[in-house]
C-alpha angles and dihedrals in degrees: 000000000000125000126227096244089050089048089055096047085042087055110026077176088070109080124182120252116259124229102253082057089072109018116119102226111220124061134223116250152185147151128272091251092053107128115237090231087067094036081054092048100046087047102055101044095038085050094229137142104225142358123229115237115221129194124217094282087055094244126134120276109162137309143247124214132170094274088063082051106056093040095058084042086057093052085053122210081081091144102093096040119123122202092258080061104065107006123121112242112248138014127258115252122210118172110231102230090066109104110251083247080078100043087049095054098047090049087062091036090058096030096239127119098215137048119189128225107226118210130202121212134149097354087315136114114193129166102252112168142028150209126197137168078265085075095047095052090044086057096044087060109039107116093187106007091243088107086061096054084109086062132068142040093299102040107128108263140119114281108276095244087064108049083046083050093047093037091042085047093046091041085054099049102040132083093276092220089057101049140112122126 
């Protein structure tokens, strides 16, 4: 049986897919105050590793994945938790010209199941996009790459500047306990 490695130096044509090639643009956010109930529950129905946590301002102060979750869960008394409580400072950066071979390597070197694309626009920097083991299984199993059409740099979706500036105004106008887009 041939190892990956073997099968690329066998085939120089055959070059690895890039991150921005899988990535899903968009990323899931809510306030500090956000209960973990709701960031459970988002998390869940919108089938997602982490939420990105925002500050007033609507930048980007840390993140909670599952990991966080189930941790706080564990502790017990986690009713009352609030994402300030039990988030991770900070967001994982991945750029988004690395082969996935890499992300995925870094995601087992840091022990976290999801790096974040930052964009810039307009004097902001925002998490817009995101790549999770989710990608990497998708891609195991697709048999065309038409099943994979949702993920990537041209898949069909509105510019990244403008769903931040639509999730960072909603975040700021709605009850901020209540709130993930």
């Amino acid at each position: 049986m041939l190892k990956y490695d073997d099968m690329i130096k066998d085939n120089p044509t055959q070059q690895p897919k890039l991150v921005r090639d899988l990535m899903t643009v968009g990323v899931l956010t809510c306030s500090q105050e956000t209960s973990i109930k709701t960031i459970a529950k988002a998390l869940l129905e919108k089938d997602v590793e982490a939420v990105v946590v925002l500050d007033p301002e609507g930048h980007a102060v840390g993140h909670v994945s599952r990991d966080e979750l189930v941790r706080a869960y564990a502790y017990g008394s986690y009713e009352s938790l609030q994402a300030h409580d039990i988030m991770r400072e900070g967001i994982p950066v991945i750029p988004p010209d690395i082969p996935i071979g890499a992300a995925v390597q870094l995601m087992q070197d840091q022990g976290i199941r999801v790096f974040y694309l930052t964009h810039h626009a307009g004097g902001i920097e925002y998490p817009a996009a995101f790549i999770s083991y989710k990608h990497f299984l998708r891609h195991i199993q697709s048999e065309t790459g038409e099943d994979l059409k949702d993920l990537g740099i041209d898949a069909a979706r509105k510019p990244p500047l403008e769903q931040f500036i639509e999730r960072r105004e909603a975040n700021r106008n709605k009850d901020q306990n209540t709130h993930l887009q």
